Short mmCIF file of C-alpha atoms and ligand atoms in Angstrom, two decimals:
data_model
loop_
_atom_site.label_atom_id
_atom_site.label_comp_id
_atom_site.label_asym_id
_atom_site.label_seq_id
_atom_site.Cartn_x
_atom_site.Cartn_y
_atom_site.Cartn_z
CA UNK O 212 78.53 232.20 161.63
CA UNK O 213 76.53 235.35 161.10
CA UNK O 214 78.21 236.94 164.10
CA UNK O 215 81.69 236.23 162.76
CA UNK O 216 80.76 237.74 159.41
CA UNK O 217 79.25 240.78 161.07
CA UNK O 218 82.45 241.45 163.05
CA UNK O 219 84.68 240.93 160.01
CA UNK O 220 82.51 243.40 158.07
CA UNK O 221 82.76 245.97 160.85
CA UNK O 222 86.54 245.90 160.37
CA UNK O 223 86.00 246.93 156.76
CA UNK O 224 88.72 244.87 155.12
CA UNK O 225 91.28 245.47 157.91
CA UNK O 226 92.70 242.67 160.03
CA UNK O 227 91.07 241.67 163.28
CA UNK O 228 92.99 239.39 165.63
CA UNK O 229 91.62 235.94 166.42
CA UNK O 230 91.34 236.97 170.05
CA UNK O 231 89.20 240.05 169.37
CA UNK O 232 87.13 238.22 166.78
CA UNK O 233 86.40 235.48 169.32
CA UNK O 234 85.51 238.03 172.00
CA UNK O 235 83.23 240.17 169.80
CA UNK O 236 81.40 237.21 168.32
CA UNK O 237 81.16 235.29 171.60
CA UNK O 238 82.85 232.16 170.25
CA UNK O 239 85.96 230.22 171.36
CA UNK O 240 89.22 230.57 169.38
CA UNK O 241 88.82 226.96 168.18
CA UNK O 242 85.25 227.75 167.11
CA UNK O 243 86.45 230.76 165.12
CA UNK O 244 88.88 228.62 163.13
CA UNK O 245 86.11 226.14 162.31
CA UNK O 246 83.67 228.83 161.27
CA UNK O 247 86.21 230.66 159.14
CA UNK O 248 86.77 227.44 157.21
CA UNK O 249 83.03 226.90 156.77
CA UNK O 250 82.58 230.46 155.57
CA UNK O 251 85.38 229.98 153.03
CA UNK O 252 83.56 226.95 151.68
CA UNK O 253 80.46 229.10 151.23
CA UNK O 254 82.37 231.56 149.05
CA UNK O 255 83.59 234.13 151.60
CA UNK O 256 87.19 235.08 150.84
CA UNK O 257 88.94 235.51 154.18
CA UNK O 258 92.63 236.17 154.46
CA UNK O 259 94.41 234.89 157.58
CA UNK O 260 97.80 235.81 158.95
CA UNK O 261 99.32 234.23 162.05
CA UNK O 262 100.50 237.65 163.23
CA UNK O 263 97.60 239.92 162.24
CA UNK O 264 94.50 237.70 162.36
CA UNK O 265 91.70 237.64 159.81
CA UNK O 266 90.34 240.04 157.23
CA UNK O 267 87.38 239.78 154.88
CA UNK O 268 88.32 240.21 151.23
CA UNK O 269 85.14 239.28 149.35
CA UNK O 270 81.58 238.25 150.12
CA UNK O 271 79.54 235.90 147.93
CA UNK O 272 76.83 237.83 146.09
CA UNK O 273 73.99 235.44 146.77
CA UNK O 274 74.62 233.85 150.14
CA UNK O 275 71.50 234.07 152.38
CA UNK O 276 73.40 236.19 154.97
CA UNK O 277 74.04 238.73 152.22
CA UNK O 278 70.52 238.66 150.80
CA UNK O 279 68.91 239.20 154.22
CA UNK O 280 71.23 242.12 154.95
CA UNK O 281 69.55 245.22 153.56
CA UNK O 282 66.42 243.34 152.48
CA UNK O 283 63.48 245.69 152.77
CA UNK O 284 60.55 243.27 152.96
CA UNK O 285 58.11 242.04 155.57
CA UNK O 286 57.85 238.40 154.53
CA UNK O 287 59.31 237.76 151.06
CA UNK O 288 62.84 236.38 151.25
CA UNK O 289 62.79 236.28 155.06
CA UNK O 290 63.15 232.51 154.88
CA UNK O 291 65.80 231.47 152.38
CA UNK O 292 66.62 227.98 151.14
CA UNK O 293 69.93 228.12 149.32
CA UNK O 294 72.28 225.55 147.80
CA UNK O 295 75.22 226.00 145.51
CA UNK O 296 73.74 223.39 143.13
CA UNK O 297 70.24 221.93 142.80
CA UNK O 298 68.39 220.10 140.04
CA UNK O 299 65.74 222.84 139.76
CA UNK O 300 64.72 225.50 142.27
CA UNK O 301 61.08 225.06 141.16
CA UNK O 302 61.22 221.34 141.86
CA UNK O 303 62.83 221.95 145.26
CA UNK O 304 60.31 224.73 146.05
CA UNK O 305 57.41 222.38 145.27
CA UNK O 306 58.73 219.86 147.78
CA UNK O 307 59.20 222.57 150.39
CA UNK O 308 55.73 224.03 149.76
CA UNK O 309 54.16 220.58 150.10
CA UNK O 310 55.96 220.24 153.45
CA UNK O 311 54.43 223.54 154.57
CA UNK O 312 57.09 226.21 153.83
CA UNK O 313 55.81 229.71 154.52
CA UNK O 314 54.52 232.11 151.89
CA UNK O 315 57.33 234.29 150.58
CA UNK O 316 60.04 231.64 151.12
CA UNK O 317 62.86 232.08 148.64
CA UNK O 318 64.48 229.04 147.05
CA UNK O 319 67.70 229.86 145.26
CA UNK O 320 70.85 228.30 143.84
CA UNK O 321 74.09 229.29 142.15
CA UNK O 322 73.41 226.75 139.43
CA UNK O 323 70.76 224.22 138.37
CA UNK O 324 71.60 220.89 136.78
CA UNK O 325 68.07 220.44 135.39
CA UNK O 326 66.71 223.98 135.21
CA UNK O 327 63.23 223.86 133.71
CA UNK O 328 61.64 226.17 131.18
CA UNK O 329 58.07 226.41 129.98
CA UNK O 330 56.41 223.78 127.80
CA UNK O 331 58.83 221.09 129.00
CA UNK O 332 61.98 222.83 127.79
CA UNK O 333 65.23 223.05 129.74
CA UNK O 334 66.71 226.26 131.12
CA UNK O 335 70.45 226.93 130.99
CA UNK O 336 71.65 228.13 134.40
CA UNK O 337 75.38 228.94 134.20
CA UNK O 338 77.00 228.82 137.68
CA UNK O 339 77.30 232.20 139.34
CA UNK O 340 76.15 234.14 136.27
CA UNK O 341 72.45 234.65 136.80
CA UNK O 342 69.58 234.64 139.22
CA UNK O 343 67.87 231.25 139.37
CA UNK O 344 65.23 231.26 142.05
CA UNK O 345 61.66 230.39 143.03
CA UNK O 346 59.25 232.04 145.43
CA UNK O 347 56.59 230.04 147.28
CA UNK O 348 53.20 231.76 147.30
CA UNK O 349 49.83 230.81 148.73
CA UNK O 350 47.54 233.29 146.96
CA UNK O 351 43.82 233.33 147.61
CA UNK O 352 42.90 233.33 143.95
CA UNK O 353 41.33 230.98 141.43
CA UNK O 354 42.81 229.49 138.26
CA UNK O 355 41.47 232.32 136.07
CA UNK O 356 43.53 234.83 138.04
CA UNK O 357 46.84 233.01 137.57
CA UNK O 358 47.72 234.85 134.32
CA UNK O 359 47.79 238.06 136.34
CA UNK O 360 50.34 236.58 138.75
CA UNK O 361 52.90 235.96 136.03
CA UNK O 362 52.46 239.46 134.60
CA UNK O 363 52.86 240.84 138.11
CA UNK O 364 56.14 238.91 138.37
CA UNK O 365 57.41 240.12 134.99
CA UNK O 366 56.56 243.75 135.75
CA UNK O 367 58.18 243.54 139.21
CA UNK O 368 61.40 242.17 137.70
CA UNK O 369 61.43 244.74 134.86
CA UNK O 370 61.08 247.52 137.43
CA UNK O 371 63.76 246.03 139.72
CA UNK O 372 66.22 245.71 136.82
CA UNK O 373 65.51 249.28 135.76
CA UNK O 374 65.99 250.63 139.29
CA UNK O 375 69.30 248.81 139.88
CA UNK O 376 70.88 248.94 136.41
CA UNK O 377 68.99 251.56 134.40
CA UNK O 378 68.20 248.96 131.70
CA UNK O 379 64.58 248.97 130.51
CA UNK O 380 63.53 245.48 129.53
CA UNK O 381 60.35 244.90 127.52
CA UNK O 382 57.69 242.39 128.46
CA UNK O 383 57.00 239.74 125.88
CA UNK O 384 53.53 238.48 126.75
CA UNK O 385 52.85 236.72 128.95
CA UNK O 386 56.03 236.64 130.98
CA UNK O 387 59.39 236.90 129.26
CA UNK O 388 61.67 239.89 129.54
CA UNK O 389 63.45 240.81 126.35
CA UNK O 390 65.87 243.46 125.17
CA UNK O 391 66.43 244.18 121.49
CA UNK O 392 64.42 241.06 120.71
CA UNK O 393 66.69 238.78 122.78
CA UNK O 394 65.48 236.99 125.87
CA UNK O 395 66.85 238.14 129.20
CA UNK O 396 64.49 236.44 131.67
CA UNK O 397 61.80 233.79 131.80
CA UNK O 398 59.17 232.83 134.32
CA UNK O 399 57.84 229.36 135.09
CA UNK O 400 54.73 229.44 137.29
CA UNK O 401 53.59 226.08 138.64
CA UNK O 402 50.45 225.62 140.62
CA UNK O 403 49.05 223.03 142.98
CA UNK O 404 45.38 223.13 143.88
CA UNK O 405 41.88 223.02 142.49
CA UNK O 406 40.21 225.18 139.86
CA UNK O 407 38.83 227.56 142.47
CA UNK O 408 41.46 227.21 145.18
CA UNK O 409 45.24 227.38 145.02
CA UNK O 410 47.22 225.36 147.57
CA UNK O 411 50.50 226.83 146.52
CA UNK O 412 51.95 228.63 143.56
CA UNK O 413 55.62 228.42 142.69
CA UNK O 414 56.95 231.39 140.77
CA UNK O 415 60.28 230.42 139.22
CA UNK O 416 62.37 233.10 137.61
CA UNK O 417 65.59 232.92 135.65
CA UNK O 418 67.45 236.15 134.84
CA UNK O 419 70.65 236.28 132.81
CA UNK O 420 72.82 238.80 134.65
CA UNK O 421 76.57 238.55 134.19
CA UNK O 422 76.86 236.25 131.18
CA UNK O 423 79.19 237.05 128.34
CA UNK O 424 78.15 235.67 124.94
CA UNK O 425 80.18 232.49 125.34
CA UNK O 426 78.64 231.69 128.75
CA UNK O 427 75.50 230.68 126.84
CA UNK O 428 75.23 227.30 125.14
CA UNK O 429 75.84 227.56 121.40
CA UNK O 430 72.15 227.22 120.52
CA UNK O 431 71.20 230.25 122.63
CA UNK O 432 73.83 232.65 121.31
CA UNK O 433 72.16 235.49 119.47
CA UNK O 434 68.79 234.53 120.99
CA UNK O 435 69.46 235.08 124.70
CA UNK O 436 71.02 238.15 126.24
CA UNK O 437 72.21 239.28 129.67
CA UNK O 438 72.53 242.56 131.54
CA UNK O 439 76.29 242.29 131.11
CA UNK O 440 75.98 242.00 127.33
CA UNK O 441 73.60 244.98 127.28
CA UNK O 442 75.55 247.27 129.61
CA UNK O 443 79.11 246.04 129.11
CA UNK O 444 79.61 245.73 132.87
CA UNK O 445 78.64 243.37 135.69
CA UNK O 446 75.63 243.97 137.97
CA UNK O 447 74.97 242.90 141.53
CA UNK O 448 72.66 239.89 141.49
CA UNK O 449 71.97 240.49 145.17
CA UNK O 450 70.74 244.05 144.66
CA UNK O 451 68.47 243.02 141.79
CA UNK O 452 67.03 240.16 143.85
CA UNK O 453 66.47 242.36 146.92
CA UNK O 454 64.78 245.04 144.83
CA UNK O 455 62.64 242.44 143.06
CA UNK O 456 61.47 240.94 146.36
CA UNK O 457 60.57 244.39 147.69
CA UNK O 458 58.56 245.42 144.62
CA UNK O 459 56.99 241.98 144.17
CA UNK O 460 55.85 241.79 147.80
CA UNK O 461 54.33 245.27 147.68
CA UNK O 462 52.39 244.55 144.50
CA UNK O 463 51.34 241.10 145.67
CA UNK O 464 49.90 242.29 148.98
CA UNK O 465 48.08 245.22 147.35
CA UNK O 466 46.46 242.99 144.69
CA UNK O 467 43.27 242.52 146.70
CA UNK O 468 42.76 246.28 147.02
CA UNK O 469 44.50 247.81 143.98
CA UNK O 470 44.00 244.97 141.48
CA UNK O 471 46.17 244.68 138.38
CA UNK O 472 45.43 248.10 136.86
CA UNK O 473 48.86 249.73 137.29
CA UNK O 474 50.62 246.48 136.47
CA UNK O 475 48.75 246.10 133.19
CA UNK O 476 49.38 249.76 132.34
CA UNK O 477 53.14 249.20 132.78
CA UNK O 478 53.02 245.95 130.81
CA UNK O 479 51.32 247.81 127.95
CA UNK O 480 53.79 250.72 127.92
CA UNK O 481 56.78 248.39 127.93
CA UNK O 482 55.30 245.66 125.76
CA UNK O 483 57.38 243.82 123.18
CA UNK O 484 54.23 242.20 121.82
CA UNK O 485 51.40 244.67 121.27
CA UNK O 486 50.94 245.91 117.72
CA UNK O 487 52.72 242.91 116.23
CA UNK O 488 51.55 239.92 114.25
CA UNK O 489 52.23 236.92 116.44
CA UNK O 490 52.03 233.16 116.37
CA UNK O 491 51.00 231.71 119.74
CA UNK O 492 51.74 228.14 120.69
CA UNK O 493 49.13 226.94 123.15
CA UNK O 494 50.53 223.44 123.56
CA UNK O 495 48.86 220.22 122.33
CA UNK O 496 49.61 221.34 118.72
CA UNK O 497 47.28 224.32 118.98
CA UNK O 498 48.48 227.52 117.33
CA UNK O 499 46.85 230.92 117.02
CA UNK O 500 47.93 233.62 114.60
CA UNK O 501 46.90 237.24 114.63
CA UNK O 502 47.70 240.78 115.65
CA UNK O 503 48.33 241.33 119.37
CA UNK O 504 45.97 244.20 119.95
CA UNK O 505 45.58 244.79 123.67
CA UNK O 506 45.97 243.41 127.18
CA UNK O 507 42.79 242.90 129.18
CA UNK O 508 42.50 243.91 132.83
CA UNK O 509 43.23 240.32 133.96
CA UNK O 510 46.43 240.07 131.89
CA UNK O 511 44.96 238.08 129.01
CA UNK O 512 45.85 239.06 125.43
CA UNK O 513 43.39 240.24 122.79
CA UNK O 514 44.32 238.82 119.43
CA UNK O 515 42.80 239.96 116.14
CA UNK O 516 42.74 236.94 113.85
CA UNK O 517 43.19 237.34 110.06
CA UNK O 518 39.40 236.89 109.74
CA UNK O 519 38.98 240.02 111.86
CA UNK O 520 37.59 238.07 114.78
CA UNK O 521 38.85 239.08 118.24
CA UNK O 522 40.04 236.23 120.48
CA UNK O 523 40.95 236.50 124.15
CA UNK O 524 44.06 234.38 124.93
CA UNK O 525 44.75 233.43 128.56
CA UNK O 526 47.99 231.50 128.18
CA UNK O 527 50.46 230.45 125.53
CA UNK O 528 53.87 231.12 124.18
CA UNK O 529 54.70 233.53 121.39
CA UNK O 530 56.86 231.46 119.09
CA UNK O 531 57.77 234.17 116.62
CA UNK O 532 56.50 237.46 115.40
CA UNK O 533 55.53 237.38 111.79
CA UNK O 534 55.41 240.51 109.69
CA UNK O 535 53.57 243.49 111.13
CA UNK O 536 51.94 246.20 109.08
CA UNK O 537 54.95 246.97 106.90
CA UNK O 538 57.48 246.21 109.64
CA UNK O 539 59.44 243.15 110.78
CA UNK O 540 58.76 241.91 114.30
CA UNK O 541 61.64 240.84 116.53
CA UNK O 542 60.39 239.61 119.89
C1 BTN X 801 60.86 229.98 130.40
O1 BTN X 801 61.03 231.07 129.89
O2 BTN X 801 60.74 228.96 129.69
C2 BTN X 801 60.81 229.87 131.89
C3 BTN X 801 62.17 229.73 132.49
C4 BTN X 801 62.16 229.65 134.01
C5 BTN X 801 63.52 229.36 134.57
C6 BTN X 801 63.56 229.45 136.07
S1 BTN X 801 65.18 229.39 136.71
C7 BTN X 801 64.57 229.19 138.32
C8 BTN X 801 63.35 228.31 138.25
N1 BTN X 801 63.71 226.91 138.37
C9 BTN X 801 63.50 226.25 137.24
O3 BTN X 801 63.76 225.04 137.07
N2 BTN X 801 62.98 227.05 136.31
C10 BTN X 801 62.78 228.39 136.82
#
């Protein structure tokens, strides 16, 4: 099918006869008809005329053929598992990783019926509006280094969004992207392994791209945002994903030599959290309150408690920002 698509693209929206299409793609005329129908089912809009032949009108943004084309990576996204609808890309990625899928495999869908958020919440994944994907990693790190992996992911996505759309998202520790206090992206990292050895790590990322306000469920309106709401125009999900994979791969493979230094510097500059009074939910009914003072070199957060004591927090979820010194928090 890739050959048929390639030939149709070479004709740049003009008609190509069935005979020439068959010849250039090395397929029989009957085969062409079959493949054109399959491509239509995958979201390719192909016009056909008995006199003139076929012409490509529109390509689906996220089909694996389209993602691979122009992808500037060595390994990340080179193997793509894609379905129009899945329960959760993280759940699917875990199954694939357990079966031995290669590091860097991308698991993506147009929509999720049971998209999962952190702390057991659900994640709304409107069809065709956002990026809902997971990357399978097999990092040679221990459990203490996992916090750094989610910050690396958040920074890579913030940089990719900025490069493609010009929008500068802020990083709400440890791994949400926000804009004007509203959530744009979330990361769900799930690990399989032992305390000092990771078998596989699934990095799941949801980014709201082309949603209008009413594409969000009622309870998220005013809380969640999308690039479309911010910019007033649609963005290419494919370009953002390709750019993310490129940046993410580069940072990931240089971790062992460069460490997290530049990543933490970026996360501090574009932080939605530092300098604010925060309430951190650590699960199991544990809550910490204090001023978010600094990020440590491993991505953990230094919190100054009301008693003045400094606490290092490795994981958790900022539930709300309470009042800062004379200012209201919003992240
Ligand atoms: C959060 O902020 O709570 C994390 C949200 C993570 C959502 C993504 S969408 C793709 C991947 N598959 C899932 O089921 N969840 C993650």
